[in-house]
């Protein structure tokens, strides 16, 4: 091939970020192509929305697919460069005057076919340079994908840990005030229990806060090590074929060790401290609820919306989308307009669930439940092995032990408030402030079928 034509061809297959041959090439919306690792690292440091490193056009694209045609052309260009290198006079075998096409994996040397069969190298492992380099580069790329996945997972956990640290002290303070208020409604002989309860909250607050801070430091250190390893793999993958084979060494083994011991989020949940007589007091207002109205269809997307609230913007794939047809919403009739009412629902066998009360306007379109200000729900959402408790109106996370079995709902029209109880622990999960609603509401239940 004419040297000028080859040079032009090679230039078109060069990443505009690293100025090397494209590795695992991806093409973004504006039409420019880059190495996937280079683009990942470039956009990881960029503000949202990210911009094309070449033309600066904004891009919201997150899901990249390898440009197979470009990858094939790069492979051809690499072969041309390799053979141009091997065909040079200084690379010819001085003994046999043959091109060195073989690579010795033992002493990392280039050999001609006759040298590879000599007594000195006969017992060594040999392979064609061209195929061996491509195989090693693919191994590097596969490991880089695993590393990047862990980098994103670690960043998601780090963001969540940072968010909890910001909210933690305020949340615990509000919970302590809510507990104090609940004890005021009970007999004064519980003063000692109240004191012990608040002391336990204070102790757990401090212990968990320290765990969160230590874990955040570990996650930052892990992020640094993961990125350093990723950049080392990327640098190796960009090397010319012969250099790659000679220098790759134990990099894959070292990269595997970096993936070990990933720090996991702290379970920032206060224990469900019991309040003596809480459930007994509310049982005086016990009512039986019949959920006669039920819908099950693809329009119900409550937990999709909740997961978006909990985990954005960290998740870039579609793994948060639930199977909407597995869910159903039900509400009771008639609605309540006055008085005090208490009922319990068993959630132990549910996957995800939500319960509480809502106005008629809140259930007229189940597809927009979370956007409504007319729903007062306690939700439990599972993501992986982790459960999150939240309440709506407004959406708020709760860092308290997940209830098992029955959950109590207490509707108080005198104070216009709703409370949620962990029945097994006789513990208050959350109580909406007085004056939260001012019109008729209905019991509401939403769950996943198992």
PDB file of C-alpha atoms in Angstrom, residues 25-173:
ATOM      1  CA  UNK A  25     -14.404   2.116  19.157  1.00  0.00           C
ATOM      2  CA  UNK A  26     -17.779   3.748  19.848  1.00  0.00           C
ATOM      3  CA  UNK A  27     -19.552   6.402  17.785  1.00  0.00           C
ATOM      4  CA  UNK A  28     -21.659   9.075  19.519  1.00  0.00           C
ATOM      5  CA  UNK A  29     -24.628  11.056  18.210  1.00  0.00           C
ATOM      6  CA  UNK A  30     -22.630  13.763  16.413  1.00  0.00           C
ATOM      7  CA  UNK A  31     -20.801  11.098  14.385  1.00  0.00           C
ATOM      8  CA  UNK A  32     -17.367  11.281  16.006  1.00  0.00           C
ATOM      9  CA  UNK A  33     -15.731   8.085  17.189  1.00  0.00           C
ATOM     10  CA  UNK A  34     -13.484   7.452  20.170  1.00  0.00           C
ATOM     11  CA  UNK A  35     -11.988   4.627  22.176  1.00  0.00           C
ATOM     12  CA  UNK A  36     -14.627   3.519  24.641  1.00  0.00           C
ATOM     13  CA  UNK A  37     -12.165   3.763  27.593  1.00  0.00           C
ATOM     14  CA  UNK A  38     -11.040   7.256  26.524  1.00  0.00           C
ATOM     15  CA  UNK A  39     -14.620   8.503  26.229  1.00  0.00           C
ATOM     16  CA  UNK A  40     -15.610   6.947  29.561  1.00  0.00           C
ATOM     17  CA  UNK A  41     -12.758   8.664  31.374  1.00  0.00           C
ATOM     18  CA  UNK A  42     -13.343  11.954  29.563  1.00  0.00           C
ATOM     19  CA  UNK A  43     -17.040  12.025  30.386  1.00  0.00           C
ATOM     20  CA  UNK A  44     -16.497  10.748  33.918  1.00  0.00           C
ATOM     21  CA  UNK A  45     -14.739  14.046  34.698  1.00  0.00           C
ATOM     22  CA  UNK A  46     -17.171  16.181  32.670  1.00  0.00           C
ATOM     23  CA  UNK A  47     -20.222  18.074  33.856  1.00  0.00           C
ATOM     24  CA  UNK A  48     -23.712  17.048  32.781  1.00  0.00           C
ATOM     25  CA  UNK A  49     -24.606  17.126  29.970  1.00  0.00           C
ATOM     26  CA  UNK A  50     -21.393  15.753  28.517  1.00  0.00           C
ATOM     27  CA  UNK A  51     -19.999  17.174  25.289  1.00  0.00           C
ATOM     28  CA  UNK A  52     -18.255  15.587  22.318  1.00  0.00           C
ATOM     29  CA  UNK A  53     -14.494  16.004  22.924  1.00  0.00           C
ATOM     30  CA  UNK A  54     -14.076  16.914  19.240  1.00  0.00           C
ATOM     31  CA  UNK A  55     -16.955  19.255  18.260  1.00  0.00           C
ATOM     32  CA  UNK A  56     -18.330  20.066  21.779  1.00  0.00           C
ATOM     33  CA  UNK A  57     -21.868  19.103  20.803  1.00  0.00           C
ATOM     34  CA  UNK A  58     -23.887  18.126  23.922  1.00  0.00           C
ATOM     35  CA  UNK A  59     -24.689  14.441  24.272  1.00  0.00           C
ATOM     36  CA  UNK A  60     -27.011  12.589  26.644  1.00  0.00           C
ATOM     37  CA  UNK A  61     -26.002   9.201  25.253  1.00  0.00           C
ATOM     38  CA  UNK A  62     -25.064   6.609  27.870  1.00  0.00           C
ATOM     39  CA  UNK A  63     -25.496   3.243  26.197  1.00  0.00           C
ATOM     40  CA  UNK A  64     -22.656   2.620  23.740  1.00  0.00           C
ATOM     41  CA  UNK A  65     -22.268  -0.252  21.337  1.00  0.00           C
ATOM     42  CA  UNK A  66     -18.953  -1.157  19.757  1.00  0.00           C
ATOM     43  CA  UNK A  67     -18.666   0.089  16.168  1.00  0.00           C
ATOM     44  CA  UNK A  68     -17.914  -3.289  14.595  1.00  0.00           C
ATOM     45  CA  UNK A  69     -16.928  -1.884  11.186  1.00  0.00           C
ATOM     46  CA  UNK A  70     -14.431   0.529  12.733  1.00  0.00           C
ATOM     47  CA  UNK A  71     -13.068  -2.238  14.933  1.00  0.00           C
ATOM     48  CA  UNK A  72     -12.475  -4.443  11.868  1.00  0.00           C
ATOM     49  CA  UNK A  73     -10.757  -1.604  10.010  1.00  0.00           C
ATOM     50  CA  UNK A  74      -8.523  -0.902  13.008  1.00  0.00           C
ATOM     51  CA  UNK A  75      -7.588  -4.585  13.086  1.00  0.00           C
ATOM     52  CA  UNK A  76      -6.567  -4.382   9.419  1.00  0.00           C
ATOM     53  CA  UNK A  77      -4.545  -1.230  10.080  1.00  0.00           C
ATOM     54  CA  UNK A  78      -2.795  -2.842  13.044  1.00  0.00           C
ATOM     55  CA  UNK A  79      -1.857  -5.844  10.902  1.00  0.00           C
ATOM     56  CA  UNK A  80      -0.451  -3.536   8.233  1.00  0.00           C
ATOM     57  CA  UNK A  81       1.605  -1.669  10.840  1.00  0.00           C
ATOM     58  CA  UNK A  82       2.791  -4.935  12.379  1.00  0.00           C
ATOM     59  CA  UNK A  83       3.929  -6.405   9.068  1.00  0.00           C
ATOM     60  CA  UNK A  84       5.602  -3.145   8.138  1.00  0.00           C
ATOM     61  CA  UNK A  85       7.535  -3.404  11.396  1.00  0.00           C
ATOM     62  CA  UNK A  86       8.359  -7.128  11.037  1.00  0.00           C
ATOM     63  CA  UNK A  87       9.448  -6.703   7.417  1.00  0.00           C
ATOM     64  CA  UNK A  88      12.116  -4.194   8.318  1.00  0.00           C
ATOM     65  CA  UNK A  89      15.691  -5.380   7.907  1.00  0.00           C
ATOM     66  CA  UNK A  90      16.547  -5.064  11.602  1.00  0.00           C
ATOM     67  CA  UNK A  91      13.713  -7.467  12.482  1.00  0.00           C
ATOM     68  CA  UNK A  92      14.913 -10.234  10.172  1.00  0.00           C
ATOM     69  CA  UNK A  93      16.409 -13.298  11.836  1.00  0.00           C
ATOM     70  CA  UNK A  94      20.197 -12.927  11.620  1.00  0.00           C
ATOM     71  CA  UNK A  95      20.693 -16.704  11.531  1.00  0.00           C
ATOM     72  CA  UNK A  96      18.025 -17.872   9.077  1.00  0.00           C
ATOM     73  CA  UNK A  97      17.264 -14.608   7.218  1.00  0.00           C
ATOM     74  CA  UNK A  98      13.501 -15.128   7.843  1.00  0.00           C
ATOM     75  CA  UNK A  99      10.850 -12.769   9.162  1.00  0.00           C
ATOM     76  CA  UNK A 100      10.264 -13.155  12.898  1.00  0.00           C
ATOM     77  CA  UNK A 101       6.584 -14.130  12.995  1.00  0.00           C
ATOM     78  CA  UNK A 102       6.526 -16.077  16.265  1.00  0.00           C
ATOM     79  CA  UNK A 103       6.414 -14.865  19.854  1.00  0.00           C
ATOM     80  CA  UNK A 104       8.012 -16.862  22.678  1.00  0.00           C
ATOM     81  CA  UNK A 105       5.875 -16.528  25.794  1.00  0.00           C
ATOM     82  CA  UNK A 106       8.724 -17.641  28.074  1.00  0.00           C
ATOM     83  CA  UNK A 107      11.466 -15.116  27.275  1.00  0.00           C
ATOM     84  CA  UNK A 108       9.183 -12.578  25.483  1.00  0.00           C
ATOM     85  CA  UNK A 109      11.263 -12.651  22.312  1.00  0.00           C
ATOM     86  CA  UNK A 110      10.415 -12.601  18.586  1.00  0.00           C
ATOM     87  CA  UNK A 111      11.511 -15.667  16.631  1.00  0.00           C
ATOM     88  CA  UNK A 112      11.428 -16.950  13.113  1.00  0.00           C
ATOM     89  CA  UNK A 113       9.739 -20.322  12.592  1.00  0.00           C
ATOM     90  CA  UNK A 114      13.078 -22.199  12.499  1.00  0.00           C
ATOM     91  CA  UNK A 115      14.331 -20.599  15.727  1.00  0.00           C
ATOM     92  CA  UNK A 116      11.097 -21.524  17.477  1.00  0.00           C
ATOM     93  CA  UNK A 117      11.825 -25.200  16.704  1.00  0.00           C
ATOM     94  CA  UNK A 118      15.424 -25.029  17.891  1.00  0.00           C
ATOM     95  CA  UNK A 119      16.641 -26.924  20.932  1.00  0.00           C
ATOM     96  CA  UNK A 120      16.780 -23.667  22.934  1.00  0.00           C
ATOM     97  CA  UNK A 121      13.089 -22.836  22.375  1.00  0.00           C
ATOM     98  CA  UNK A 122      11.567 -26.247  21.596  1.00  0.00           C
ATOM     99  CA  UNK A 123       9.959 -26.654  25.030  1.00  0.00           C
ATOM    100  CA  UNK A 124       8.640 -23.072  25.181  1.00  0.00           C
ATOM    101  CA  UNK A 125       5.161 -21.924  24.273  1.00  0.00           C
ATOM    102  CA  UNK A 126       5.024 -20.016  20.984  1.00  0.00           C
ATOM    103  CA  UNK A 127       2.248 -18.309  19.099  1.00  0.00           C
ATOM    104  CA  UNK A 128       1.872 -16.177  15.965  1.00  0.00           C
ATOM    105  CA  UNK A 129       2.504 -12.536  16.935  1.00  0.00           C
ATOM    106  CA  UNK A 130      -0.570 -11.223  15.148  1.00  0.00           C
ATOM    107  CA  UNK A 131      -3.089 -13.536  16.829  1.00  0.00           C
ATOM    108  CA  UNK A 132      -1.437 -13.392  20.240  1.00  0.00           C
ATOM    109  CA  UNK A 133      -1.559  -9.593  20.357  1.00  0.00           C
ATOM    110  CA  UNK A 134      -5.253  -9.490  19.416  1.00  0.00           C
ATOM    111  CA  UNK A 135      -6.058 -12.129  22.028  1.00  0.00           C
ATOM    112  CA  UNK A 136      -4.240 -10.185  24.752  1.00  0.00           C
ATOM    113  CA  UNK A 137      -5.915  -6.930  23.739  1.00  0.00           C
ATOM    114  CA  UNK A 138      -9.360  -8.557  23.955  1.00  0.00           C
ATOM    115  CA  UNK A 139      -8.517  -9.872  27.432  1.00  0.00           C
ATOM    116  CA  UNK A 140      -7.512  -6.366  28.463  1.00  0.00           C
ATOM    117  CA  UNK A 141     -10.750  -4.911  27.102  1.00  0.00           C
ATOM    118  CA  UNK A 142     -12.860  -7.524  28.860  1.00  0.00           C
ATOM    119  CA  UNK A 143     -11.114  -6.752  32.147  1.00  0.00           C
ATOM    120  CA  UNK A 144     -11.578  -3.032  31.581  1.00  0.00           C
ATOM    121  CA  UNK A 145     -15.329  -3.529  31.176  1.00  0.00           C
ATOM    122  CA  UNK A 146     -15.419  -5.360  34.509  1.00  0.00           C
ATOM    123  CA  UNK A 147     -13.374  -2.612  36.120  1.00  0.00           C
ATOM    124  CA  UNK A 148     -15.578   0.130  34.725  1.00  0.00           C
ATOM    125  CA  UNK A 149     -18.680  -1.617  36.015  1.00  0.00           C
ATOM    126  CA  UNK A 150     -17.094  -1.717  39.482  1.00  0.00           C
ATOM    127  CA  UNK A 151     -16.042   1.931  39.192  1.00  0.00           C
ATOM    128  CA  UNK A 152     -19.660   2.899  38.484  1.00  0.00           C
ATOM    129  CA  UNK A 153     -20.973   0.671  41.272  1.00  0.00           C
ATOM    130  CA  UNK A 154     -18.482   2.156  43.716  1.00  0.00           C
ATOM    131  CA  UNK A 155     -19.416   5.688  42.628  1.00  0.00           C
ATOM    132  CA  UNK A 156     -23.117   4.963  43.110  1.00  0.00           C
ATOM    133  CA  UNK A 157     -22.432   3.679  46.615  1.00  0.00           C
ATOM    134  CA  UNK A 158     -20.175   6.653  47.360  1.00  0.00           C
ATOM    135  CA  UNK A 159     -22.865   9.104  46.240  1.00  0.00           C
ATOM    136  CA  UNK A 160     -25.427   7.330  48.406  1.00  0.00           C
ATOM    137  CA  UNK A 161     -23.091   7.301  51.413  1.00  0.00           C
ATOM    138  CA  UNK A 162     -22.420  11.031  50.974  1.00  0.00           C
ATOM    139  CA  UNK A 163     -26.146  11.741  50.692  1.00  0.00           C
ATOM    140  CA  UNK A 164     -26.922   9.799  53.886  1.00  0.00           C
ATOM    141  CA  UNK A 165     -24.146  11.604  55.773  1.00  0.00           C
ATOM    142  CA  UNK A 166     -25.746  14.936  54.837  1.00  0.00           C
ATOM    143  CA  UNK A 167     -29.224  13.788  55.902  1.00  0.00           C
ATOM    144  CA  UNK A 168     -28.343  11.588  58.856  1.00  0.00           C
ATOM    145  CA  UNK A 169     -28.095  14.047  61.755  1.00  0.00           C
ATOM    146  CA  UNK A 170     -31.215  15.929  60.698  1.00  0.00           C
ATOM    147  CA  UNK A 171     -33.189  12.704  60.220  1.00  0.00           C
ATOM    148  CA  UNK A 172     -32.229  11.321  63.630  1.00  0.00           C
ATOM    149  CA  UNK A 173     -33.122  14.637  65.299  1.00  0.00           C
TER     150      UNK A 173
END
